[in-house]
Amino acid sequence: NAGVTQTPKFQVLKTGQSMTLQCAQDMNHEYMSWYRQDPGMGLRLIHYSVGAGITDQGEVPNGYNVSRSTTEDFPLRLLSAAPSQTSVYFCASSYFNRERSYGYTFGSGTRLTVV
Amino acid sequence: QQPVQSPQAVILREGEDAVINCSSSKALYSVHWYRQKHGEAPIFLMILLKGGEQKGHDKISASFNEKKQQSSLYLTASQLSYSGTYFCGTGNTGTASKLTFGTGTRLQVTL
């Protein structure tokens, strides 16, 4: 099993450009989420999804869009890149049950630099 | 609001013990613990659900005190491989899968 696959691993964007970070999982996990990691700030939740067709905002959603058309895929779109979006982005997935919690499997991350 | 982890950093010699704490201002349903090595993805260690249970994983164990809204991670007889940054992630009732992570505790084990 591949687990959670993120592409690309590295990306440099110019301010104002748009791009999509890809995330795919092959574990039939209902729950998927995107986090950004900045030095000294830990992991902050951008958007999450509890199943195909259902998405919701996390702590820091501004400037990002998501969609979930299939169970496997959860792409993150940067609409108009800004230097403040320079970060490492992690996609994570887990089983889902509203009444309990399951361990996350993380992708290997995308290191994004906006110049 | 992010849970607060303490200490922020700790240096140990191989074989020594360490405790990492995680405190939340909100009522907790679950606490996750993850370890991340430099340049890599976080790896899931264990999960604790409300009920005050203590779980173990080799020489790494954790406790969860829901009344105090705290969890502690215990690393005993530390090994070089334990080095990394440890994060707690907390979930609330009704949104148990949605985790808020602390800012991390950097652990370095030396010879």
Short mmCIF file of N, CA and C in Angstrom, two decimals, chain A residues 31 35 37 40-45 48 57-59 90 94-104 106-109 111, chain B residues 1-2 29-30 32 34 36 39-44 47 49 87 91-104:
data_model
loop_
_atom_site.label_atom_id
_atom_site.label_comp_id
_atom_site.label_asym_id
_atom_site.label_seq_id
_atom_site.Cartn_x
_atom_site.Cartn_y
_atom_site.Cartn_z
N TYR A 31 -11.89 10.24 6.42
CA TYR A 31 -11.44 11.55 6.91
C TYR A 31 -10.13 11.93 6.25
N TYR A 35 -2.87 20.33 6.61
CA TYR A 35 -2.24 21.14 7.62
C TYR A 35 -1.08 21.89 6.98
N GLN A 37 2.65 23.63 8.22
CA GLN A 37 3.59 23.61 9.34
C GLN A 37 4.61 24.72 9.15
N GLY A 40 7.97 26.86 14.81
CA GLY A 40 7.48 27.35 16.08
C GLY A 40 5.98 27.38 16.24
N MET A 41 5.24 26.95 15.19
CA MET A 41 3.78 27.06 15.26
C MET A 41 3.08 25.71 15.16
N GLY A 42 3.84 24.66 15.06
CA GLY A 42 3.21 23.35 15.00
C GLY A 42 2.45 23.16 13.70
N LEU A 43 1.44 22.32 13.74
CA LEU A 43 0.60 22.01 12.58
C LEU A 43 -0.73 22.72 12.73
N ARG A 44 -1.11 23.50 11.74
CA ARG A 44 -2.38 24.22 11.80
C ARG A 44 -3.30 23.73 10.69
N LEU A 45 -4.54 23.48 11.07
CA LEU A 45 -5.52 22.89 10.17
C LEU A 45 -6.05 23.92 9.18
N TYR A 48 -10.70 20.36 6.08
CA TYR A 48 -10.83 18.94 6.30
C TYR A 48 -12.10 18.42 5.65
N GLN A 57 -14.02 24.15 6.93
CA GLN A 57 -12.83 24.96 7.18
C GLN A 57 -12.19 24.60 8.51
N GLY A 58 -10.87 24.77 8.55
CA GLY A 58 -10.13 24.63 9.79
C GLY A 58 -9.79 25.99 10.37
N GLU A 59 -8.62 26.07 11.00
CA GLU A 59 -8.20 27.30 11.68
C GLU A 59 -7.74 28.40 10.72
N PHE A 90 1.11 19.43 4.80
CA PHE A 90 0.91 17.99 5.01
C PHE A 90 -0.55 17.64 4.82
N SER A 94 -7.50 9.47 7.97
CA SER A 94 -7.80 8.48 9.01
C SER A 94 -9.20 7.92 8.77
N TYR A 95 -9.52 6.85 9.49
CA TYR A 95 -10.90 6.39 9.51
C TYR A 95 -11.73 7.46 10.20
N PHE A 96 -13.05 7.39 10.01
CA PHE A 96 -13.89 8.41 10.61
C PHE A 96 -15.07 7.80 11.33
N ASN A 97 -15.29 8.31 12.53
CA ASN A 97 -16.48 8.00 13.30
C ASN A 97 -16.73 9.21 14.17
N ARG A 98 -17.92 9.75 14.13
CA ARG A 98 -18.19 10.99 14.85
C ARG A 98 -18.00 10.82 16.36
N GLU A 99 -18.07 9.56 16.82
CA GLU A 99 -18.03 9.33 18.27
C GLU A 99 -16.65 8.97 18.78
N ARG A 100 -15.70 8.74 17.88
CA ARG A 100 -14.36 8.40 18.36
C ARG A 100 -13.32 8.94 17.41
N SER A 101 -12.07 8.63 17.72
CA SER A 101 -10.95 9.22 17.00
C SER A 101 -9.99 8.13 16.58
N TYR A 102 -9.33 8.29 15.44
CA TYR A 102 -8.37 7.30 14.93
C TYR A 102 -7.07 8.00 14.56
N GLY A 103 -5.98 7.25 14.64
CA GLY A 103 -4.68 7.82 14.31
C GLY A 103 -4.57 8.27 12.87
N TYR A 104 -3.86 9.35 12.66
CA TYR A 104 -3.66 9.90 11.32
C TYR A 104 -2.47 9.23 10.64
N PHE A 106 0.07 10.50 7.74
CA PHE A 106 0.46 11.72 7.04
C PHE A 106 1.16 11.38 5.73
N GLY A 107 0.99 12.28 4.76
CA GLY A 107 1.81 12.22 3.56
C GLY A 107 3.19 12.79 3.86
N SER A 108 4.09 12.72 2.87
CA SER A 108 5.47 13.12 3.09
C SER A 108 5.67 14.63 3.00
N GLY A 109 4.64 15.37 2.63
CA GLY A 109 4.70 16.82 2.66
C GLY A 109 5.06 17.46 1.34
N ARG A 111 6.88 21.07 0.20
CA ARG A 111 7.55 22.29 0.66
C ARG A 111 7.32 23.38 -0.38
N GLN B 1 -8.10 26.97 19.91
CA GLN B 1 -6.86 27.34 20.58
C GLN B 1 -5.96 26.12 20.71
N GLN B 2 -4.67 26.33 20.41
CA GLN B 2 -3.74 25.21 20.42
C GLN B 2 -3.47 24.73 21.83
N TYR B 29 -11.85 15.09 24.33
CA TYR B 29 -12.34 13.74 24.13
C TYR B 29 -11.19 12.79 23.83
N SER B 30 -10.23 13.26 23.07
CA SER B 30 -9.12 12.39 22.70
C SER B 30 -7.81 13.18 22.65
N HIS B 32 -3.94 12.59 20.84
CA HIS B 32 -3.02 11.81 20.00
C HIS B 32 -1.60 12.27 20.29
N TYR B 34 2.30 12.17 18.35
CA TYR B 34 3.04 11.91 17.12
C TYR B 34 4.50 12.30 17.33
N GLN B 36 7.94 13.44 14.98
CA GLN B 36 8.39 13.86 13.66
C GLN B 36 9.90 14.04 13.67
N GLY B 39 12.61 16.89 8.57
CA GLY B 39 12.40 16.70 7.14
C GLY B 39 11.46 15.57 6.79
N GLU B 40 10.83 14.98 7.81
CA GLU B 40 9.93 13.85 7.55
C GLU B 40 8.51 14.17 8.01
N ALA B 41 7.60 13.27 7.70
CA ALA B 41 6.21 13.43 8.13
C ALA B 41 6.05 12.97 9.58
N PRO B 42 5.08 13.53 10.30
CA PRO B 42 4.78 13.01 11.65
C PRO B 42 4.32 11.56 11.58
N ILE B 43 4.72 10.80 12.59
CA ILE B 43 4.34 9.39 12.69
C ILE B 43 3.47 9.21 13.93
N PHE B 44 2.36 8.52 13.77
CA PHE B 44 1.43 8.28 14.87
C PHE B 44 2.05 7.34 15.90
N ILE B 47 -2.99 6.88 20.77
CA ILE B 47 -4.18 7.69 20.99
C ILE B 47 -4.76 7.32 22.34
N LEU B 49 -8.29 7.99 24.70
CA LEU B 49 -9.65 8.50 24.71
C LEU B 49 -10.07 8.82 26.13
N PHE B 87 4.58 15.91 19.05
CA PHE B 87 3.38 16.74 19.01
C PHE B 87 2.22 16.02 19.67
N GLY B 91 -8.63 16.38 20.38
CA GLY B 91 -9.94 16.36 19.73
C GLY B 91 -11.04 16.53 20.75
N ASN B 92 -12.12 17.16 20.32
CA ASN B 92 -13.26 17.41 21.21
C ASN B 92 -14.44 16.52 20.85
N THR B 93 -15.32 16.33 21.80
CA THR B 93 -16.51 15.51 21.58
C THR B 93 -17.31 16.07 20.41
N GLY B 94 -17.73 15.17 19.53
CA GLY B 94 -18.52 15.58 18.38
C GLY B 94 -17.68 15.93 17.17
N THR B 95 -16.42 16.24 17.42
CA THR B 95 -15.49 16.50 16.30
C THR B 95 -14.20 15.75 16.57
N ALA B 96 -14.40 14.49 16.98
CA ALA B 96 -13.27 13.72 17.51
C ALA B 96 -12.15 13.54 16.51
N SER B 97 -12.47 13.54 15.21
CA SER B 97 -11.41 13.34 14.22
C SER B 97 -10.63 14.60 13.94
N LYS B 98 -11.20 15.76 14.24
CA LYS B 98 -10.56 17.04 13.90
C LYS B 98 -9.59 17.40 15.01
N LEU B 99 -8.30 17.34 14.71
CA LEU B 99 -7.29 17.54 15.73
C LEU B 99 -6.70 18.93 15.68
N THR B 100 -6.44 19.48 16.87
CA THR B 100 -5.67 20.70 17.02
C THR B 100 -4.35 20.30 17.65
N PHE B 101 -3.24 20.67 17.00
CA PHE B 101 -1.92 20.25 17.45
C PHE B 101 -1.23 21.32 18.29
N GLY B 102 -0.43 20.84 19.25
CA GLY B 102 0.42 21.73 20.00
C GLY B 102 1.62 22.16 19.16
N THR B 103 2.44 23.03 19.73
CA THR B 103 3.57 23.58 18.98
C THR B 103 4.79 22.68 19.00
N GLY B 104 4.72 21.58 19.76
CA GLY B 104 5.78 20.59 19.69
C GLY B 104 6.80 20.70 20.80
#
